[in-house]
Tab-separated table of C-alpha atoms and ligand atoms in Angstrom:
chain	number	residue	atom	x	y	z
A	2	UNK	CA	23.494	7.901	-35.269
A	3	UNK	CA	19.723	7.530	-35.298
A	4	UNK	CA	18.242	7.698	-31.822
A	5	UNK	CA	16.167	4.685	-30.900
A	6	UNK	CA	12.472	5.317	-31.401
A	7	UNK	CA	10.637	5.714	-28.121
A	8	UNK	CA	8.873	2.529	-27.127
A	9	UNK	CA	5.133	2.371	-27.662
A	10	UNK	CA	3.515	1.419	-24.396
A	11	UNK	CA	1.152	-1.570	-24.370
A	12	UNK	CA	0.194	-1.438	-20.713
A	13	UNK	CA	1.485	1.060	-18.190
A	14	UNK	CA	0.854	2.576	-14.788
A	15	UNK	CA	1.045	6.306	-14.327
A	16	UNK	CA	2.197	7.442	-10.896
A	17	UNK	CA	1.427	11.042	-9.988
A	18	UNK	CA	4.078	12.073	-7.472
A	19	UNK	CA	2.563	15.546	-7.193
A	20	UNK	CA	-0.689	13.968	-5.998
A	21	UNK	CA	1.285	11.821	-3.549
A	22	UNK	CA	2.876	14.939	-2.113
A	23	UNK	CA	-0.451	16.773	-1.853
A	24	UNK	CA	-2.033	13.773	-0.139
A	25	UNK	CA	0.703	13.718	2.462
A	26	UNK	CA	0.283	17.455	3.049
A	27	UNK	CA	-3.488	17.064	3.459
A	28	UNK	CA	-3.172	14.087	5.814
A	29	UNK	CA	-0.674	15.996	7.934
A	30	UNK	CA	-2.943	19.026	7.873
A	31	UNK	CA	-5.871	16.971	9.163
A	32	UNK	CA	-3.889	15.559	12.115
A	33	UNK	CA	-3.332	17.356	15.412
A	34	UNK	CA	-0.063	19.257	15.859
A	35	UNK	CA	2.975	17.232	16.756
A	36	UNK	CA	1.776	13.888	15.407
A	37	UNK	CA	4.646	12.109	13.672
A	38	UNK	CA	3.990	10.695	10.220
A	39	UNK	CA	5.319	7.175	9.665
A	40	UNK	CA	5.077	6.585	5.927
A	41	UNK	CA	4.481	2.906	5.167
A	42	UNK	CA	6.213	1.931	1.927
A	43	UNK	CA	6.301	-1.857	2.075
A	44	UNK	CA	5.886	-4.021	-1.046
A	45	UNK	CA	7.668	-1.594	-3.381
A	46	UNK	CA	5.643	1.293	-1.955
A	47	UNK	CA	2.387	-0.549	-2.617
A	48	UNK	CA	3.545	-1.288	-6.151
A	49	UNK	CA	4.197	2.373	-7.012
A	50	UNK	CA	7.982	1.957	-7.123
A	51	UNK	CA	10.016	2.362	-3.956
A	52	UNK	CA	12.714	4.676	-5.189
A	53	UNK	CA	10.627	7.438	-6.742
A	54	UNK	CA	7.938	7.244	-4.101
A	55	UNK	CA	10.275	7.403	-1.131
A	56	UNK	CA	12.419	10.126	-2.713
A	57	UNK	CA	9.298	12.292	-3.020
A	58	UNK	CA	7.965	11.418	0.434
A	59	UNK	CA	11.298	12.380	1.985
A	60	UNK	CA	10.844	15.876	0.571
A	61	UNK	CA	7.149	16.118	1.400
A	62	UNK	CA	7.014	15.904	5.164
A	63	UNK	CA	7.279	12.243	6.155
A	64	UNK	CA	9.012	11.793	9.533
A	65	UNK	CA	9.896	8.090	9.429
A	66	UNK	CA	9.486	5.141	7.086
A	67	UNK	CA	8.107	1.686	7.759
A	68	UNK	CA	8.763	-1.394	5.643
A	69	UNK	CA	7.905	-5.075	5.834
A	70	UNK	CA	11.398	-6.534	6.162
A	71	UNK	CA	15.124	-5.831	6.399
A	72	UNK	CA	15.642	-6.000	2.633
A	73	UNK	CA	13.102	-3.283	1.993
A	74	UNK	CA	14.703	-1.377	4.841
A	75	UNK	CA	18.103	-1.601	3.150
A	76	UNK	CA	16.563	-0.221	-0.061
A	77	UNK	CA	15.075	2.785	1.763
A	78	UNK	CA	18.372	3.364	3.580
A	79	UNK	CA	20.049	3.633	0.166
A	80	UNK	CA	17.708	6.476	-0.885
A	81	UNK	CA	18.365	8.860	1.960
A	82	UNK	CA	20.754	8.850	4.898
A	83	UNK	CA	19.642	9.655	8.411
A	84	UNK	CA	16.019	8.528	8.238
A	85	UNK	CA	14.513	6.285	10.868
A	86	UNK	CA	13.307	3.081	9.216
A	87	UNK	CA	11.032	0.728	11.136
A	88	UNK	CA	10.799	-2.927	10.084
A	89	UNK	CA	7.207	-4.035	10.744
A	90	UNK	CA	7.482	-7.791	10.256
A	91	UNK	CA	9.129	-10.397	12.473
A	92	UNK	CA	12.797	-11.137	11.791
A	93	UNK	CA	13.651	-14.526	10.359
A	94	UNK	CA	16.558	-15.888	12.427
A	95	UNK	CA	19.754	-14.859	10.678
A	96	UNK	CA	18.430	-11.484	9.526
A	97	UNK	CA	19.440	-9.651	12.730
A	98	UNK	CA	22.916	-8.521	11.553
A	99	UNK	CA	21.226	-6.546	8.760
A	100	UNK	CA	19.622	-4.342	11.417
A	101	UNK	CA	23.037	-3.032	12.377
A	102	UNK	CA	24.370	-3.052	8.834
A	103	UNK	CA	21.594	-0.799	7.512
A	104	UNK	CA	20.722	0.944	10.775
A	105	UNK	CA	17.122	-0.287	10.959
A	106	UNK	CA	14.698	-0.261	13.868
A	107	UNK	CA	13.256	-3.703	14.615
A	108	UNK	CA	9.795	-4.597	15.779
A	109	UNK	CA	9.953	-6.792	18.842
A	110	UNK	CA	7.238	-9.356	19.595
A	111	UNK	CA	8.869	-11.919	21.886
A	112	UNK	CA	11.644	-12.544	24.412
A	113	UNK	CA	13.218	-14.942	21.954
A	114	UNK	CA	13.494	-12.163	19.368
A	115	UNK	CA	14.880	-9.848	22.042
A	116	UNK	CA	17.713	-12.312	22.669
A	117	UNK	CA	18.579	-12.490	18.979
A	118	UNK	CA	18.658	-8.698	18.667
A	119	UNK	CA	20.698	-8.382	21.853
A	120	UNK	CA	23.292	-10.720	20.363
A	121	UNK	CA	23.727	-8.357	17.419
A	122	UNK	CA	23.969	-5.373	19.754
A	123	UNK	CA	26.683	-7.157	21.668
A	124	UNK	CA	28.673	-7.840	18.493
A	125	UNK	CA	28.415	-4.261	17.257
A	126	UNK	CA	28.949	-2.816	20.734
A	127	UNK	CA	25.893	-0.564	20.479
A	128	UNK	CA	22.322	-0.979	21.745
A	129	UNK	CA	19.756	-1.689	19.038
A	130	UNK	CA	16.652	0.491	18.803
A	131	UNK	CA	13.340	-1.379	18.873
A	132	UNK	CA	9.616	-0.759	18.887
A	133	UNK	CA	7.633	-3.191	20.967
A	134	UNK	CA	4.524	-4.406	19.206
A	135	UNK	CA	1.482	-5.395	21.235
A	136	UNK	CA	-1.105	-7.772	19.791
A	137	UNK	CA	-4.457	-6.418	20.976
A	138	UNK	CA	-6.617	-8.677	18.849
A	139	UNK	CA	-5.141	-8.977	15.367
A	140	UNK	CA	-3.497	-12.324	16.084
A	141	UNK	CA	-0.510	-11.534	13.889
A	142	UNK	CA	2.814	-9.905	14.875
A	143	UNK	CA	3.218	-8.567	18.392
A	144	UNK	CA	3.248	-9.944	21.909
A	145	UNK	CA	-0.226	-10.823	23.214
A	146	UNK	CA	-1.274	-7.833	25.300
A	147	UNK	CA	-1.655	-9.802	28.530
A	148	UNK	CA	2.017	-10.818	28.283
A	149	UNK	CA	3.228	-7.442	27.065
A	150	UNK	CA	4.024	-5.803	30.435
A	151	UNK	CA	6.538	-8.560	31.172
A	152	UNK	CA	8.246	-8.126	27.805
A	153	UNK	CA	8.191	-4.339	28.167
A	154	UNK	CA	9.985	-4.603	31.511
A	155	UNK	CA	12.463	-7.036	30.017
A	156	UNK	CA	13.263	-4.593	27.179
A	157	UNK	CA	13.498	-1.571	29.471
A	158	UNK	CA	15.946	-3.435	31.686
A	159	UNK	CA	18.203	-4.516	28.828
A	160	UNK	CA	21.333	-2.446	28.227
A	161	UNK	CA	21.503	-3.838	24.688
A	162	UNK	CA	18.038	-2.712	23.619
A	163	UNK	CA	16.806	0.852	23.331
A	164	UNK	CA	13.027	1.104	23.392
A	165	UNK	CA	12.026	3.855	20.936
A	166	UNK	CA	8.359	3.072	20.497
A	167	UNK	CA	5.373	0.883	21.190
A	168	UNK	CA	2.510	0.126	18.867
A	169	UNK	CA	-0.437	-2.044	18.012
A	170	UNK	CA	-2.347	-2.731	14.810
A	171	UNK	CA	-6.107	-2.594	14.264
A	172	UNK	CA	-7.815	-5.490	12.507
A	173	UNK	CA	-11.199	-3.920	11.684
A	174	UNK	CA	-10.538	-0.176	11.780
A	175	UNK	CA	-12.655	0.442	8.679
A	176	UNK	CA	-15.669	-1.556	9.779
A	177	UNK	CA	-15.958	-2.068	13.553
A	178	UNK	CA	-15.424	0.957	15.798
A	179	UNK	CA	-16.421	-1.034	18.888
A	180	UNK	CA	-13.727	-3.680	18.526
A	181	UNK	CA	-11.241	-0.993	17.457
A	182	UNK	CA	-11.939	0.838	20.721
A	183	UNK	CA	-11.409	-2.445	22.584
A	184	UNK	CA	-8.032	-2.832	20.885
A	185	UNK	CA	-7.097	0.748	21.697
A	186	UNK	CA	-8.036	0.287	25.355
A	187	UNK	CA	-6.124	-2.978	25.668
A	188	UNK	CA	-3.090	-1.160	24.292
A	189	UNK	CA	-3.386	1.831	26.610
A	190	UNK	CA	-4.068	-0.334	29.672
A	191	UNK	CA	-0.990	-2.398	28.861
A	192	UNK	CA	1.222	0.677	28.682
A	193	UNK	CA	-0.276	2.013	31.910
A	194	UNK	CA	0.520	-1.284	33.646
A	195	UNK	CA	4.241	-0.545	33.344
A	196	UNK	CA	4.892	2.558	35.449
A	197	UNK	CA	8.593	2.618	34.602
A	198	UNK	CA	7.623	3.240	30.968
A	199	UNK	CA	7.629	6.908	30.016
A	200	UNK	CA	5.465	7.227	26.889
A	201	UNK	CA	6.507	10.844	26.414
A	202	UNK	CA	9.942	9.755	25.277
A	203	UNK	CA	8.593	7.108	22.894
A	204	UNK	CA	6.733	6.883	19.626
A	205	UNK	CA	3.287	5.555	20.508
A	206	UNK	CA	1.218	4.557	17.496
A	207	UNK	CA	-1.743	2.491	16.395
A	208	UNK	CA	-3.580	4.130	13.522
A	209	UNK	CA	-3.186	2.991	9.944
A	210	UNK	CA	-5.067	4.615	7.046
A	211	UNK	CA	-8.513	3.355	7.991
A	212	UNK	CA	-8.070	3.907	11.720
A	213	UNK	CA	-6.804	7.430	11.386
A	214	UNK	CA	-9.425	8.960	13.654
A	215	UNK	CA	-8.829	6.778	16.660
A	216	UNK	CA	-5.923	8.513	18.314
A	217	UNK	CA	-8.071	11.635	18.600
A	218	UNK	CA	-9.631	9.922	21.614
A	219	UNK	CA	-6.608	11.292	23.481
A	220	UNK	CA	-3.992	9.300	25.356
A	221	UNK	CA	-0.296	9.110	24.686
A	222	UNK	CA	-0.537	8.585	20.895
A	223	UNK	CA	1.928	10.739	19.002
A	224	UNK	CA	2.372	9.005	15.624
A	225	UNK	CA	0.361	7.407	12.807
A	226	UNK	CA	1.378	4.770	10.262
A	227	UNK	CA	-0.058	5.640	6.870
A	228	UNK	CA	0.135	3.405	3.815
A	229	UNK	CA	-2.764	3.216	1.383
A	230	UNK	CA	-4.248	6.632	2.134
A	231	UNK	CA	-1.170	8.492	0.936
A	232	UNK	CA	-1.611	6.736	-2.420
A	233	UNK	CA	-5.049	8.264	-2.706
A	234	UNK	CA	-7.337	5.436	-1.680
A	235	UNK	CA	-9.644	6.099	1.268
A	236	UNK	CA	-11.322	3.048	2.762
A	237	UNK	CA	-13.458	3.714	5.784
A	238	UNK	CA	-15.729	6.608	6.516
A	239	UNK	CA	-14.381	8.722	9.346
A	240	UNK	CA	-14.804	12.490	9.295
A	241	UNK	CA	-11.041	12.776	9.089
A	242	UNK	CA	-10.894	10.661	5.928
A	243	UNK	CA	-13.628	12.818	4.405
A	244	UNK	CA	-11.602	15.919	5.233
A	245	UNK	CA	-8.444	14.508	3.684
A	246	UNK	CA	-10.276	13.500	0.484
A	247	UNK	CA	-7.075	12.233	-1.174
A	248	UNK	CA	-6.305	12.353	-4.893
A	249	UNK	CA	-5.588	9.153	-6.819
A	250	UNK	CA	-1.873	8.595	-7.379
A	251	UNK	CA	-2.145	5.426	-9.472
A	252	UNK	CA	-3.617	5.171	-12.970
A	253	UNK	CA	-3.561	2.105	-15.167
A	254	UNK	CA	-3.785	2.025	-18.951
A	255	UNK	CA	-3.544	-0.289	-21.895
A	256	UNK	CA	-4.069	-0.079	-25.658
A	257	UNK	CA	-6.349	-1.365	-28.327
A	258	UNK	CA	-4.347	-3.795	-30.474
A	259	UNK	CA	-7.107	-4.948	-32.816
A	260	UNK	CA	-10.720	-4.085	-33.604
A	261	UNK	CA	-13.036	-6.546	-35.312
A	262	UNK	CA	-16.638	-7.526	-35.959
A	263	UNK	CA	-17.934	-10.893	-34.795
A	264	UNK	CA	-21.270	-12.610	-35.467
A	265	UNK	CA	-23.925	-13.261	-32.839
A	266	UNK	CA	-23.384	-16.511	-30.987
A	267	UNK	CA	-19.571	-16.384	-31.042
A	268	UNK	CA	-17.999	-17.837	-27.914
A	269	UNK	CA	-15.451	-15.390	-26.546
A	270	UNK	CA	-12.066	-16.353	-25.093
A	271	UNK	CA	-10.870	-19.476	-23.262
A	272	UNK	CA	-13.444	-21.662	-21.669
A	273	UNK	CA	-16.333	-20.240	-23.754
A	274	UNK	CA	-17.891	-18.601	-20.710
A	275	UNK	CA	-19.468	-15.867	-22.801
A	276	UNK	CA	-21.415	-15.916	-26.077
A	277	UNK	CA	-22.248	-12.803	-28.079
A	278	UNK	CA	-25.971	-12.073	-27.939
A	279	UNK	CA	-25.787	-9.900	-31.044
A	280	UNK	CA	-23.381	-9.178	-33.851
A	281	UNK	CA	-20.689	-7.184	-32.048
A	282	UNK	CA	-17.684	-5.011	-32.527
A	283	UNK	CA	-14.936	-6.043	-30.135
A	284	UNK	CA	-11.570	-4.529	-29.244
A	285	UNK	CA	-8.631	-6.676	-28.208
A	286	UNK	CA	-6.651	-4.920	-25.476
A	287	UNK	CA	-2.921	-5.514	-25.114
A	288	UNK	CA	-2.976	-6.439	-21.422
A	289	UNK	CA	-4.058	-9.421	-19.374
A	290	UNK	CA	-3.305	-11.141	-16.104
A	291	UNK	CA	0.364	-11.134	-17.118
A	292	UNK	CA	0.176	-7.400	-16.497
A	293	UNK	CA	-2.049	-7.423	-13.427
A	294	UNK	CA	-5.601	-7.537	-14.770
A	295	UNK	CA	-7.034	-10.175	-12.484
A	296	UNK	CA	-8.508	-13.289	-14.030
A	297	UNK	CA	-11.297	-12.870	-11.481
A	298	UNK	CA	-12.390	-9.715	-13.335
A	299	UNK	CA	-13.321	-11.820	-16.384
A	300	UNK	CA	-16.836	-11.000	-17.638
A	301	UNK	CA	-17.128	-8.344	-14.927
A	302	UNK	CA	-14.650	-5.494	-15.348
A	303	UNK	CA	-15.182	-2.466	-17.548
A	304	UNK	CA	-12.677	-0.193	-19.269
A	305	UNK	CA	-13.008	3.360	-20.559
A	306	UNK	CA	-12.531	3.947	-24.266
A	307	UNK	CA	-13.332	7.366	-25.736
A	308	UNK	CA	-14.945	8.201	-22.396
A	309	UNK	CA	-17.379	5.267	-22.638
A	310	UNK	CA	-17.607	2.182	-20.446
A	311	UNK	CA	-16.868	-1.013	-22.358
A	312	UNK	CA	-17.474	-4.365	-20.642
A	313	UNK	CA	-14.897	-7.140	-20.636
A	314	UNK	CA	-16.160	-10.142	-22.594
A	315	UNK	CA	-15.146	-13.612	-21.495
A	316	UNK	CA	-11.991	-14.563	-19.730
A	317	UNK	CA	-9.059	-12.234	-19.246
A	318	UNK	CA	-6.079	-14.032	-20.798
A	319	UNK	CA	-2.387	-13.680	-20.043
A	320	UNK	CA	-1.626	-10.976	-22.605
A	321	UNK	CA	-4.941	-9.904	-24.115
A	322	UNK	CA	-8.406	-8.947	-22.954
A	323	UNK	CA	-11.497	-8.599	-25.104
A	324	UNK	CA	-13.983	-5.748	-24.613
A	325	UNK	CA	-17.289	-4.921	-26.270
A	326	UNK	CA	-17.094	-1.713	-28.335
A	327	UNK	CA	-20.315	-2.180	-30.293
A	328	UNK	CA	-21.593	1.247	-31.343
A	329	UNK	CA	-18.258	2.917	-30.678
A	330	UNK	CA	-17.226	3.375	-34.279
A	331	UNK	CA	-14.349	5.694	-33.397
A	332	UNK	CA	-12.366	2.989	-31.596
A	333	UNK	CA	-9.152	2.217	-33.486
A	334	UNK	CA	-5.991	0.183	-32.899
A	335	UNK	CA	-3.588	2.265	-30.815
A	336	UNK	CA	-6.316	3.921	-28.740
A	337	UNK	CA	-5.668	4.160	-25.024
A	338	UNK	CA	-8.012	2.170	-22.794
A	339	UNK	CA	-8.267	3.316	-19.180
A	340	UNK	CA	-8.351	0.475	-16.655
A	341	UNK	CA	-8.088	2.738	-13.608
A	342	UNK	CA	-8.388	6.499	-14.000
A	343	UNK	CA	-10.451	9.214	-15.633
A	344	UNK	CA	-11.463	9.439	-19.280
A	345	UNK	CA	-13.772	12.283	-20.250
A	346	UNK	CA	-16.648	12.530	-17.798
A	347	UNK	CA	-16.223	9.062	-16.361
A	348	UNK	CA	-13.708	7.506	-14.016
A	349	UNK	CA	-12.881	4.039	-12.713
A	350	UNK	CA	-11.461	4.087	-9.211
A	351	UNK	CA	-9.079	1.532	-7.802
A	352	UNK	CA	-11.791	0.513	-5.348
A	353	UNK	CA	-14.305	-0.139	-8.155
A	354	UNK	CA	-11.695	-2.054	-10.147
A	355	UNK	CA	-10.771	-4.210	-7.146
A	356	UNK	CA	-14.434	-5.075	-6.452
A	357	UNK	CA	-14.784	-6.492	-9.971
A	358	UNK	CA	-12.043	-8.920	-9.050
A	359	UNK	CA	-13.499	-9.632	-5.614
A	360	UNK	CA	-10.416	-8.221	-3.924
A	361	UNK	CA	-9.062	-5.112	-2.189
A	362	UNK	CA	-7.104	-2.159	-3.612
A	363	UNK	CA	-4.001	-3.271	-1.705
A	364	UNK	CA	-3.872	-6.549	-3.619
A	365	UNK	CA	-4.484	-4.909	-7.001
A	366	UNK	CA	-1.592	-2.489	-6.416
A	367	UNK	CA	0.694	-5.366	-5.431
A	368	UNK	CA	-0.336	-7.390	-8.495
A	369	UNK	CA	0.750	-5.015	-11.248
A	370	UNK	CA	3.556	-7.058	-12.744
A	371	UNK	CA	7.132	-6.307	-13.724
A	372	UNK	CA	6.087	-6.171	-17.373
A	373	UNK	CA	4.250	-2.910	-16.702
A	374	UNK	CA	6.394	0.235	-16.863
A	375	UNK	CA	5.657	2.818	-14.177
A	376	UNK	CA	5.591	6.266	-15.747
A	377	UNK	CA	6.182	9.039	-13.218
A	378	UNK	CA	4.551	12.418	-13.365
A	379	UNK	CA	7.055	14.354	-11.329
A	380	UNK	CA	5.994	17.988	-11.527
A	381	UNK	CA	3.720	19.154	-8.746
A	382	UNK	CA	0.527	20.451	-10.310
A	383	UNK	CA	-0.883	23.830	-9.458
B	27	LIG	C1	0.646	-2.163	6.168
B	27	LIG	C2	0.651	-1.695	7.548
B	27	LIG	C3	0.263	-0.381	7.852
B	27	LIG	C4	-0.296	0.560	6.815
B	27	LIG	O1	-1.631	0.217	6.558
B	27	LIG	P1	-2.540	1.062	5.581
B	27	LIG	O2	-3.883	0.472	5.761
B	27	LIG	O3	-2.021	0.864	4.210
B	27	LIG	O4	-2.455	2.479	6.019
B	27	LIG	C5	0.396	0.042	9.168
B	27	LIG	N1	0.856	-0.793	10.123
B	27	LIG	C6	1.217	-2.066	9.874
B	27	LIG	C7	1.700	-2.915	10.982
B	27	LIG	C8	1.115	-2.562	8.591
B	27	LIG	O5	1.468	-3.822	8.337
């Protein structure tokens, strides 16, 4: 029997699990002793693929996992038994039984939620573990900090709830240290207002990737929640981030499908937003917004071909994108074009790529579509 020929990739993401592991080691190394590492792997591990990512993180020193919802929690539970898994988002009524089914830790933001979780605990005959989330100025999940002491007391008094942690979330950690300090102080004052609370027995956390320096201002903090940074993207400018200096985990590639010459004045792509100023050589790439190249990057993004920057001409289309390769005579169909990553002396970072589209690295990572195979580099590099 003839083996099937290996598929030729048209657009793919390369995920370097060795770099992921090294990033985690470096982040841990930059934190004070005894700080627990909550690895945030929501949204399919920021688009990197939940299974492979979590399997590696479990062997690399993560202490707990955090996900957006109970379904993601169930997926992490399937990968490794025994891990603590924290659900960050509010529970939609009806989801509570899944907490017990998959042994997940809920985030609690209201008395109404507490009642729903208590009902599940009653059914299963065992108290449910929860982290209480305090809204200190994000305006999203969490109980408003001025109401938090009351809810904290309510949870501590409940035989059906087991308080395992308390946390808050920063809204401007990367850009506004003054407001971040305000949030931190609101959080600490709230905890201090409940004397029956013993922070030593709890997980107390606030910092995400950008806020990673904040807990160093002492207090009861003993955990961090790290998402983007472990994938090699540092946003913010703290000394700690500079020390960690993470390696990129995600690279994004496509291919040249066609090379052709076009006369000056040709209108390029849908909408005729771009006209060639000179006779040009163009390459048609085999990826578009159907793969995760944002339409917003039309006429703005660049790709690397043979180590040279080639500008995108006109609108990105669903399956194809046109780039200017005038003067690059070596470009041929089949060549690899780097969308994010290094080629020769030059590199395009995820941050640079996201700016072309007027967005943030988080959204780019979540927008790489199902059509794009993730290729895993599994061996740790030396
Ligand atoms: C996503 C998220 C994080 C992780 O944020 P990063 O900036 O990716 O490190 C931490 N905490 C909460 C509540 C989140 O929703």
